[in-house]
Coordinates of C-alpha atoms in Angstrom, one line a residue:
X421 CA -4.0 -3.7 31.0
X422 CA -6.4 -3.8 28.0
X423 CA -6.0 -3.7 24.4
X424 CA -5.5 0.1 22.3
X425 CA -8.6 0.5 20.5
X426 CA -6.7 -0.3 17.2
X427 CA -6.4 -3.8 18.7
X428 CA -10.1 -3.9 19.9
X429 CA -11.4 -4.0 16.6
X430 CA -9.7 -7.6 15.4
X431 CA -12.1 -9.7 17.6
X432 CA -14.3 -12.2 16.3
X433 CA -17.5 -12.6 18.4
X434 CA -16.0 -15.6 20.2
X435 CA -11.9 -14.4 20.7
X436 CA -9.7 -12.0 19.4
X437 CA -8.4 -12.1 16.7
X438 CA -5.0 -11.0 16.9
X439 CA -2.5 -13.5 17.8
X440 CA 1.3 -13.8 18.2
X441 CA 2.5 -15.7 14.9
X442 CA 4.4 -18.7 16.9
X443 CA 2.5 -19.0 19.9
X444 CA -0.9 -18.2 19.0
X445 CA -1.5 -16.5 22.7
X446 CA -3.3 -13.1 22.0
X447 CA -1.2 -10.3 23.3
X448 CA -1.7 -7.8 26.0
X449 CA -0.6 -4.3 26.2
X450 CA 0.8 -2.1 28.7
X451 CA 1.3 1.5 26.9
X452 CA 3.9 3.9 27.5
X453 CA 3.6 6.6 29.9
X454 CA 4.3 8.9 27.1
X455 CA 2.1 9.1 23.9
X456 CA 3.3 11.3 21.9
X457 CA 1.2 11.8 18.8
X458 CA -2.4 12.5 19.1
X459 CA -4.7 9.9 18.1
X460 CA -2.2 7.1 18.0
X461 CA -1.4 4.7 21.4
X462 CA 2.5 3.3 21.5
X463 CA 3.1 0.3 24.2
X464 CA 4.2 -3.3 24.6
X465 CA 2.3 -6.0 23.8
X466 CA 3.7 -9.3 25.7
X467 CA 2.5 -12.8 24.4
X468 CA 3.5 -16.4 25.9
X469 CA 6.5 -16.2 23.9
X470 CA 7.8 -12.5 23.5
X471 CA 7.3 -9.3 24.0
X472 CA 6.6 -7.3 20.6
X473 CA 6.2 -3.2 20.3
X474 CA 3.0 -1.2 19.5
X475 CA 4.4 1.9 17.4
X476 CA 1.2 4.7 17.2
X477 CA -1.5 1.8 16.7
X478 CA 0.8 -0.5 14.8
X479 CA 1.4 -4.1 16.3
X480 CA 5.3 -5.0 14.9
X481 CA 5.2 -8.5 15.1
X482 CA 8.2 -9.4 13.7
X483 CA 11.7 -10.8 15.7
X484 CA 14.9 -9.2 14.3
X485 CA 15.6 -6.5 12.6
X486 CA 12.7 -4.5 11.3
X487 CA 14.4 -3.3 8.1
X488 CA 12.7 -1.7 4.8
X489 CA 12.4 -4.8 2.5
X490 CA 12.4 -4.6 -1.7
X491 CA 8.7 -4.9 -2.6
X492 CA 9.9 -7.6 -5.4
X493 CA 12.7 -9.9 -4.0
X494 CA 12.9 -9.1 -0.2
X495 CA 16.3 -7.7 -0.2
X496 CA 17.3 -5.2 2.5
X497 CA 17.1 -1.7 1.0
X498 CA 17.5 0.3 4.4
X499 CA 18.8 -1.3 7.8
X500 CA 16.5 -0.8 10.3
X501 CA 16.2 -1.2 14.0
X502 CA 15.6 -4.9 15.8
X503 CA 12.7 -5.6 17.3
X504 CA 14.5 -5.8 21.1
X505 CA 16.1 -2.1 20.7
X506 CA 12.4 -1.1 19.5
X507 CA 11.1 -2.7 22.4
X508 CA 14.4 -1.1 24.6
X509 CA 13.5 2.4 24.1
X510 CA 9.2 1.5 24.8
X511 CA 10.3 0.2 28.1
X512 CA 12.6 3.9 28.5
X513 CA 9.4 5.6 28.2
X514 CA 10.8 6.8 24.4
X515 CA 8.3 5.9 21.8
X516 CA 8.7 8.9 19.7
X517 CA 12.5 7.3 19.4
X518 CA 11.0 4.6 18.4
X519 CA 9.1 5.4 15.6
X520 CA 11.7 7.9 14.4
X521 CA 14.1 5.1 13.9
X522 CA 11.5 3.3 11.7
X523 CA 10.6 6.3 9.5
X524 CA 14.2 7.5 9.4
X525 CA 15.6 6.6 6.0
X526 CA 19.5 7.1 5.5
X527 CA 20.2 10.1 3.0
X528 CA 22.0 9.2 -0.2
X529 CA 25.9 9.9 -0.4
X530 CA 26.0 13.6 -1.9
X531 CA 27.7 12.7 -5.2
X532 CA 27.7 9.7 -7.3
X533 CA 30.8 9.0 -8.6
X534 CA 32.5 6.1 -6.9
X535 CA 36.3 7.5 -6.3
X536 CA 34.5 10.9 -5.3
X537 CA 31.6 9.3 -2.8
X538 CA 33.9 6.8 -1.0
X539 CA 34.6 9.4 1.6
X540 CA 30.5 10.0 2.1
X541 CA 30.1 5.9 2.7
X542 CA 32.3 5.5 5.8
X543 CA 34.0 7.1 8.7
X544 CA 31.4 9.7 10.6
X545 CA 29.8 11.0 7.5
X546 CA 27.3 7.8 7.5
X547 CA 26.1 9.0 11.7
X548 CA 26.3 12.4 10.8
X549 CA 24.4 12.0 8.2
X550 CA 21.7 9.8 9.5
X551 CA 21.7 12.1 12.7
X552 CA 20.6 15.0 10.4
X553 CA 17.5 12.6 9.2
X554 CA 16.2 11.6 12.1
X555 CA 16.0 15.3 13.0
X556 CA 14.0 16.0 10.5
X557 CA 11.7 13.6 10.6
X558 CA 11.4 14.3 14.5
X559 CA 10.5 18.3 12.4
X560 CA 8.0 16.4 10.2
X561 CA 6.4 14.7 13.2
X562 CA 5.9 18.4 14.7
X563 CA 3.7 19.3 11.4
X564 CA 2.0 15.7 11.3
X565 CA -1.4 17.5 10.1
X566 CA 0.5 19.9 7.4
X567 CA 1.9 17.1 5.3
X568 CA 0.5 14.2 2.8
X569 CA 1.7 11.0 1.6
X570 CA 3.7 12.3 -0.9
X571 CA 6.0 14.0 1.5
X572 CA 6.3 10.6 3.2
X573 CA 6.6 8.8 -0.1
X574 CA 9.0 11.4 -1.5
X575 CA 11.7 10.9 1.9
X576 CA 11.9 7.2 1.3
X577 CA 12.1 6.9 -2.4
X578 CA 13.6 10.2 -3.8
X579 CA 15.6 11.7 -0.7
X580 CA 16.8 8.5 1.1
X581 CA 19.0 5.2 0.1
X582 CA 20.8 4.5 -3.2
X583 CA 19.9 1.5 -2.7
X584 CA 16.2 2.5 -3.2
X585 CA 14.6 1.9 -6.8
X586 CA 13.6 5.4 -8.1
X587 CA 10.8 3.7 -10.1
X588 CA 8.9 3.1 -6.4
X589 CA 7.8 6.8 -6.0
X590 CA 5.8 6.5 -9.3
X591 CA 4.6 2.8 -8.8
X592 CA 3.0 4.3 -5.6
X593 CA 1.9 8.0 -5.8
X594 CA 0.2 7.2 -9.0
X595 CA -1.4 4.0 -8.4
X596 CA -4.8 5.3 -8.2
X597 CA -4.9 5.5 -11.9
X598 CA -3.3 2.2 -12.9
X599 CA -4.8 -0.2 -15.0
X600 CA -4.1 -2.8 -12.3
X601 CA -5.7 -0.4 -9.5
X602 CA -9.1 -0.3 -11.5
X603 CA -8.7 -3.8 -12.4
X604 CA -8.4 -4.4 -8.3
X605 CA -11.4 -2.6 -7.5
X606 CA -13.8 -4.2 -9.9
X607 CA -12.3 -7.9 -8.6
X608 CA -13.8 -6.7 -5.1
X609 CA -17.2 -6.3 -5.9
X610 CA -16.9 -10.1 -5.5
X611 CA -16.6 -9.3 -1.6
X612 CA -19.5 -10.9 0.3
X613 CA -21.7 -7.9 0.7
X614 CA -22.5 -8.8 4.6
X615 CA -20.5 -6.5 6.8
X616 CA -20.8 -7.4 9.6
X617 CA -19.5 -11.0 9.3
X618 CA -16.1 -9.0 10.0
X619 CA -13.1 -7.1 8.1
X620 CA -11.3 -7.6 5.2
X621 CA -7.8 -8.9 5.0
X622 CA -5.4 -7.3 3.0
X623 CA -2.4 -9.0 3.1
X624 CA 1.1 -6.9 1.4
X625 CA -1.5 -3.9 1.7
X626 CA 2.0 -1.8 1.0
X627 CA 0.5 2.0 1.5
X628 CA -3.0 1.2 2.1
X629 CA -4.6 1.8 -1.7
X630 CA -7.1 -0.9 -1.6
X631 CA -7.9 0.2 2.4
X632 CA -8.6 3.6 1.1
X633 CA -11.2 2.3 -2.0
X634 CA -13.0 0.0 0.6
X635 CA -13.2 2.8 3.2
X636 CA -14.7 5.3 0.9
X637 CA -16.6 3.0 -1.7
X638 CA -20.5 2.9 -1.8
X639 CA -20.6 -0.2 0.7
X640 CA -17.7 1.0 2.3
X641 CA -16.0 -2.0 4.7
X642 CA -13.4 -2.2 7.5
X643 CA -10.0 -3.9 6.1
X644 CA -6.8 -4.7 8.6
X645 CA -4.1 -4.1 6.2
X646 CA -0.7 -6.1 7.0
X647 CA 2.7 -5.6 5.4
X648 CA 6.4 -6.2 7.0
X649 CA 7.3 -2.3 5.5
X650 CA 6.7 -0.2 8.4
X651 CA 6.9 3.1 6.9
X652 CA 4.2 2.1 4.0
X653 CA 1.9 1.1 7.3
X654 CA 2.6 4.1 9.2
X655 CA 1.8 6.5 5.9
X656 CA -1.4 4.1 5.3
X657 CA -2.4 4.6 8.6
X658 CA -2.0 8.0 9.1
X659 CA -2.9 9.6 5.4
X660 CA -4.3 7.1 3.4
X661 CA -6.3 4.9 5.0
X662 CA -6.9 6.6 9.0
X663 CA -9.6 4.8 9.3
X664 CA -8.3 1.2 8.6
X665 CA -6.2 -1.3 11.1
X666 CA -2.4 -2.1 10.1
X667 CA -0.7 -4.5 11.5
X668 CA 3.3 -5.3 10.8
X669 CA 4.3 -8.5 10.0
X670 CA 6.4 -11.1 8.0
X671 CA 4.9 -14.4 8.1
X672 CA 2.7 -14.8 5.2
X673 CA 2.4 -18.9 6.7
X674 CA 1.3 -17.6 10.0
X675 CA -0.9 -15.0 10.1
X676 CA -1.0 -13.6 13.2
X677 CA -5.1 -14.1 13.0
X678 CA -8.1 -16.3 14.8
X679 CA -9.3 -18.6 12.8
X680 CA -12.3 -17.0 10.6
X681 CA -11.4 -13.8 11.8
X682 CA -12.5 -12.4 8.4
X683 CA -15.0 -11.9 6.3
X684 CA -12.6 -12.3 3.2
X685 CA -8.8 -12.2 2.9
X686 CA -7.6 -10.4 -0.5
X687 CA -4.1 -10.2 -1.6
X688 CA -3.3 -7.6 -4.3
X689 CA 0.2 -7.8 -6.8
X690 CA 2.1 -9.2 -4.3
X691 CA 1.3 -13.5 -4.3
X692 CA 3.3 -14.0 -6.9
X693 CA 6.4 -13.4 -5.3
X694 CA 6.0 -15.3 -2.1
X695 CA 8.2 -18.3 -1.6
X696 CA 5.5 -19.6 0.8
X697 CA 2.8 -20.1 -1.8
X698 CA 0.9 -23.1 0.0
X699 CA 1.0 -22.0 3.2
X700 CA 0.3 -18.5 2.4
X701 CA -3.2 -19.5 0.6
X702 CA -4.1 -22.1 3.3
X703 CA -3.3 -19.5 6.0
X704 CA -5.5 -17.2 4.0
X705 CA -8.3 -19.6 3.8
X706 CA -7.9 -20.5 7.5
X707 CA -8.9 -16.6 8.7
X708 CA -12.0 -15.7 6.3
X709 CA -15.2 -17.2 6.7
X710 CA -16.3 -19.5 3.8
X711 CA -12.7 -19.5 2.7
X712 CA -13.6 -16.8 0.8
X713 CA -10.1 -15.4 -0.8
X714 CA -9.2 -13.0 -3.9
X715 CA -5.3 -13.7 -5.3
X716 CA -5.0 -10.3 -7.6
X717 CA -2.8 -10.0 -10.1
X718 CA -0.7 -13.5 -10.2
X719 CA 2.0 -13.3 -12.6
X720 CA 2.0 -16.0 -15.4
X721 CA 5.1 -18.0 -15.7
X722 CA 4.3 -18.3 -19.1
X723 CA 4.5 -15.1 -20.1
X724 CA 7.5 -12.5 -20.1
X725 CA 8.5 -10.2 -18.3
X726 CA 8.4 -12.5 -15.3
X727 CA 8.1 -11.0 -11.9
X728 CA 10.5 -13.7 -10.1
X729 CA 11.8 -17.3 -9.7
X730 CA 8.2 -18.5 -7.9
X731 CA 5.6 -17.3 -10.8
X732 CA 3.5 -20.3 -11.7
X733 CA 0.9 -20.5 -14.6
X734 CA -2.7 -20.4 -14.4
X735 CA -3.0 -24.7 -13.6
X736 CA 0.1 -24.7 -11.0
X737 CA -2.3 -21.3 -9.3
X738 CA -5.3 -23.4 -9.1
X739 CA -3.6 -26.4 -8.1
X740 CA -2.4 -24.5 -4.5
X741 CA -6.9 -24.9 -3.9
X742 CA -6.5 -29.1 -3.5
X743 CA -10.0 -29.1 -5.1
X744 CA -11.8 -26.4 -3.7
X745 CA -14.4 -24.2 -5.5
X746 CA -12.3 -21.5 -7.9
X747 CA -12.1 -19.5 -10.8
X748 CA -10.1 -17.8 -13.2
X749 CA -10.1 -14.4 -14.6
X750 CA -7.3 -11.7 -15.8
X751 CA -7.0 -8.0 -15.8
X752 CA -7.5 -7.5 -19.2
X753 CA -10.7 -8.9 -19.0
X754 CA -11.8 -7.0 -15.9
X755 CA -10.3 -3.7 -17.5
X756 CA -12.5 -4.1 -20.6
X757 CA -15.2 -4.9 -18.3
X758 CA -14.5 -1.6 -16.1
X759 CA -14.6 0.7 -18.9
X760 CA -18.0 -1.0 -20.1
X761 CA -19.4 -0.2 -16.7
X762 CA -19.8 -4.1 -15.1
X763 CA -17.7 -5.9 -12.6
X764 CA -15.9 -9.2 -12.9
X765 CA -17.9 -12.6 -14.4
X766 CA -16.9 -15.4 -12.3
X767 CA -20.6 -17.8 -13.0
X768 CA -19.4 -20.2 -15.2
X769 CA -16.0 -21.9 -14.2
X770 CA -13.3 -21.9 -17.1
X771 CA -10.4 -24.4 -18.0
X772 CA -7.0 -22.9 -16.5
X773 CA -5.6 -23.4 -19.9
X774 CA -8.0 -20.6 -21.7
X775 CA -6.0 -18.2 -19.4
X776 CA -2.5 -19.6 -20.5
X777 CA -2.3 -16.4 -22.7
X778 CA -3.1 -13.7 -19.7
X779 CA 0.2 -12.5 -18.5
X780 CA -1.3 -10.8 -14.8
X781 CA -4.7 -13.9 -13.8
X782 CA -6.9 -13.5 -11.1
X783 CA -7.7 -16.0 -8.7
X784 CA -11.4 -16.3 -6.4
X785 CA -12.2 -19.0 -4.3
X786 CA -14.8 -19.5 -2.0
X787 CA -17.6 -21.6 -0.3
X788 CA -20.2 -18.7 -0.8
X789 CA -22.1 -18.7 -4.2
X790 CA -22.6 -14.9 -3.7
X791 CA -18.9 -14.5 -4.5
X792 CA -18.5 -17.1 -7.5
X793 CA -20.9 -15.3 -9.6
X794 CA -21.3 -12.7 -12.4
X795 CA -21.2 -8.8 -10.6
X796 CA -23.5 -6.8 -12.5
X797 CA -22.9 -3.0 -13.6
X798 CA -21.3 -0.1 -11.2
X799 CA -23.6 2.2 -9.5
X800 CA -20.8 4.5 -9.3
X801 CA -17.5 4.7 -11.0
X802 CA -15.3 2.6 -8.7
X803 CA -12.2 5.0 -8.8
X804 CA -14.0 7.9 -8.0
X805 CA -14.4 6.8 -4.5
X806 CA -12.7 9.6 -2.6
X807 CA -11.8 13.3 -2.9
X808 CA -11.9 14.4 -6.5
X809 CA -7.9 14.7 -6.9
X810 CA -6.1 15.5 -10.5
X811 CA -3.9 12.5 -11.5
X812 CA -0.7 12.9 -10.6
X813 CA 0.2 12.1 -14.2
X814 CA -0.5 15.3 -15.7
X815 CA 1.4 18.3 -15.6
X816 CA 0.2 21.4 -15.5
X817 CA 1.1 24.3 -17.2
X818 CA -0.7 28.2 -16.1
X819 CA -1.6 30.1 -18.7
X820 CA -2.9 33.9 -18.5
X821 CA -6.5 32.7 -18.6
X822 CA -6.7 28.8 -18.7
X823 CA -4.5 26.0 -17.2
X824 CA -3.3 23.2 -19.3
X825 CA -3.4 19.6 -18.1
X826 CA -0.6 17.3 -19.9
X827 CA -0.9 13.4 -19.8
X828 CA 2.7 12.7 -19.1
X829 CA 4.0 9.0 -18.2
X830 CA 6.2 9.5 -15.2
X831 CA 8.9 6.8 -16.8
X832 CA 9.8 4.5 -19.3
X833 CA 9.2 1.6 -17.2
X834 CA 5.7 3.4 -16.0
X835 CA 4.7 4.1 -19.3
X836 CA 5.8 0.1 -20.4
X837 CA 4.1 -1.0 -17.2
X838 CA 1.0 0.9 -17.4
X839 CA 0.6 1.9 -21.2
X840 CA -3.2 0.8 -21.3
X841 CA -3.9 4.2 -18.9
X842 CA -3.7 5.4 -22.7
X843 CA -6.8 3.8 -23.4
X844 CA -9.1 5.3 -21.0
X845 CA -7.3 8.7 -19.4
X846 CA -7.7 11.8 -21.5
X847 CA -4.2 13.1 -23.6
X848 CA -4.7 16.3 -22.3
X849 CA -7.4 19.3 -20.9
X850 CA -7.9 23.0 -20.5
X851 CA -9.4 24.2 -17.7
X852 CA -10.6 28.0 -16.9
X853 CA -8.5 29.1 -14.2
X854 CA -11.7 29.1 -11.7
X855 CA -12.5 25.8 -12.7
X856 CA -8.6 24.5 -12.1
X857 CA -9.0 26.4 -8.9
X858 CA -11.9 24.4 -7.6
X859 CA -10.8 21.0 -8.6
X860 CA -7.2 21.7 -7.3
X861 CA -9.0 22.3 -4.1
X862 CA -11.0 19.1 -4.3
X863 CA -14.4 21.0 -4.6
X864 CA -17.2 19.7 -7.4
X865 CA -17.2 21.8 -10.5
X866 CA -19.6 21.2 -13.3
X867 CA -16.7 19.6 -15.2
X868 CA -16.2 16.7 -12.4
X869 CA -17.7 14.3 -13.3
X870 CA -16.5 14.2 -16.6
X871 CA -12.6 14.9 -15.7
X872 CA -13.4 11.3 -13.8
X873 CA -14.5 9.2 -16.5
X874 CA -11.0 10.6 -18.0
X875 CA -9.5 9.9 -15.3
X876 CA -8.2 13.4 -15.1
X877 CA -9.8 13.9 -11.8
X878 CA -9.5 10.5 -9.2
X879 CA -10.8 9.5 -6.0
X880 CA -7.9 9.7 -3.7
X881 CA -7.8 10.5 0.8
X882 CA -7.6 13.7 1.6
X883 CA -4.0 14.4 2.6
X884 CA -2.8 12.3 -0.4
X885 CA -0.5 14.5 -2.4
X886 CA 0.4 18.4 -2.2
X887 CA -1.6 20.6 -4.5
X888 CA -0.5 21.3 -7.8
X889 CA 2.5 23.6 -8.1
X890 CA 3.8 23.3 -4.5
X891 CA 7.3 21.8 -4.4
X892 CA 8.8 19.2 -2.3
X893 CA 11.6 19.3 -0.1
X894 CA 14.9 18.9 -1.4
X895 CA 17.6 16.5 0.5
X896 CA 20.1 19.2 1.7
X897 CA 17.2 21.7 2.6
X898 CA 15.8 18.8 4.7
X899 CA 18.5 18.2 6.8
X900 CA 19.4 21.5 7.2
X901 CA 15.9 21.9 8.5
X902 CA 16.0 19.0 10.8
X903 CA 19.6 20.3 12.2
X904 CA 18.2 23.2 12.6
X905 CA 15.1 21.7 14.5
X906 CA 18.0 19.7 16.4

């Protein structure tokens, strides 16, 4: 029995570093005598304590039910399958079962009046219905290679629950544009720039954004992403970051981790809303060497609109470190140092209080100068790191000879959200058709490099999103395809 190579990479030169969350035993795996996607190994891994599943490279180190969690409060959006029936159907030699039931999203009810849906929410509608999913996503499994995030992203936030937010599908298939993404990237140039003193942590990775950047970036690194949303894992690990480790879990006060089995840990738009604060940042501290650890995007108590009931201001943020080395900065200030071509200045240390007025701070601690220092300017534009991709903000419109590209926000709360994009992403462009062509394709055009610093064109993975002007599926002409497949 030995570890999938997946697993092989979380070692530290003394131990691995993966480790059951409540034992601290490092788990061993027996696969399944079926794999059944290429590239990908499914098994059990047993601990001292338990026995946790390995779905296509992912460890699920979670007890209970594995359901799909709200980003923001936690709440159950879609029931999913316990850990013990995942681990029933590994031990039956079904992993493809397995990994269906995680990606299988419930369809909405077909109409949305109450009176008229009531018959669509119980009786055998509700099995028939879900049936008809998993069959096609056991059809979208069959065409792994033909499809891209979006298709993924598109099936669990515009084809699946009610209970879904509709706002998701924006907030994550155009997040390579964002002020807050740009903002992210220049905060980790602070990353030590010695590789091989490990990974990077990314804890809440959700769909692998900040994987992708530091996989394709000038000094690119290795990053084991973990997140308790297994479809957002399985979609990072297979189209946006393939490269990268995932890892499922829900304990952000025990990491499932050796003890400095990083080189840093980052956590991006996502602290803010853990109840765990303390033990989250000493956990995070405990697995990267030097302590070194970049809260991004903390929401200011302060400050509307507020995030949730655990947002703290800049002082009660600092005050988690008990004295260690830190500073402050906010994403307004590493924006307006993106667009003048210079990462973040963290030399001299700053009162919390001269922050009190930035609603989304940015936290750095560490025990290595390199880190708590002034970055100097980018070599290369940090969100070009990538395939040349258009924005998925702009619509485009053919023409007889020329295309027009559109800035468009995708929503009201998008464009409230992310209404600096207007700053720094072009209103609008016309390309020759043969130019459009090219740069739909992903291929360099004389124009490239400027439809980036628009932030027309962006660096995004390869299977990211479909190609301009190619439709999604629809919900009925998904199932029907799935029953069909079935």
């Amino acid at each position: 029995m030995t570890l999938s190579p997946a697993l092989s990479t979380l070692r530290t030169p003394s131990a691995p570093a993966l480790r059951c969350p409540d034992c601290g035993t490092r788990p061993v795996l027996t696969p399944t005598r079926t794999q059944p996607l290429p590239g990908g190994t499914f098994g059990l891994l047993c601990c001292g304590c338990a026995t946790y599943p390995l779905i296509d490279d992912i460890p699920v180190l979670r007890r209970g039910r594995i359901d799909s969690q709200d980003h923001l409060t936690g709440r159950s959006e879609v029931e999913g399958p316990t850990a013990d029936e995942l681990v029933a159907l590994l031990r039956a030699d079904r992993p493809l079962d397995a990994l269906v039931a995680l990606l299988a999203f419930p369809p909405p009810a077909p109409l949305s009046r109450p009176g008229l849906r009531l018959p669509f929410t119980r009786g055998p509608w509700p099995r028939v219905a879900l049936a008809a999913r998993r069959a096609e996503v056991r059809a979208m499994l069959g065409g792994l290679d033909r499809l891209t995030a979006q298709d993924w992203m598109e099936l669990a936030y515009a084809r699946s629950s009610d209970r879904i937010d509709d706002e998701l599908l924006p907030y994550f298939l155009a997040r390579f544009g964002q002020p807050r993404f740009l903002a992210t990237t220049s905060l980790l140039r602070c990353l030590p720039d010695d590789g091989r003193s490990g990974p990077v942590l990314d804890l809440a990775c959700g769909f692998g954004h900040v994987a992708h950047h530091l996989a394709t970036r000038e000094d690119p690194r290795p990053v084991v992403g973990v997140d308790r949303n297994f479809l957002q894992l399985w979609v990072a690990r297979r189209y946006v970051a393939p490269t990268q480790t995932f890892v499922c879990a829900d304990r952000v006060d025990a990491l499932p981790f050796a003890d400095d089995a990083f080189a840093a840990a980052v956590c991006s738009d996502a602290f803010h809303y853990f109840d765990a604060q303390q033990g989250c940042l000493d956990e995070l501290r405990r697995v990267a060497i030097d302590d070194t650890v970049l809260l991004d995007r903390l929401g200011n108590v302060r400050l509307a609109p507020t995030d949730g009931p655990v947002e703290r201001d800049p002082a009660g943020y600092v005050a988690l470190l008990h004295g260690a080395p830190w500073r402050l900065t906010c994403e307004d200030e590493l924006l307006e140092g993106y667009r003048a071509g210079y990462g973040p200045q963290l030399a001299s240390p700053r009162h919390p209080s001269e922050l009190d007025g930035a609603k989304w701070l940015m936290l750095v601690t560490s025990r290595d100068e390199r880190v708590l220092a002034d970055h100097g300017a980018f070599t290369a534009l940090p969100h070009a790191a990538g395939v040349p991709t258009l924005n998925p903000v702009f619509d485009v419109t053919r023409h007889d000879d020329d295309v027009e590209l559109a800035f468009t926000f995708p929503s009201t709360w998008y464009a409230f959200e992310n209404a600096a994009m207007l700053r720094y992403t072009s209103a609008g462009e016309r390309l020759n058709a043969t130019t459009f062509a090219a740069v739909a394709a992903g291929h360099p055009t004389d124009r490239t490099p400027e439809l980036l610093r628009r932030c027309v064109l962006l660096g995004m993975p390869e299977r990211y999103r479909r190609a301009p002007g190619i439709a999604g599926t629809t919900v009925v002409r998904g199932l029907l395809r799935g029953l069909r497949r079935r």
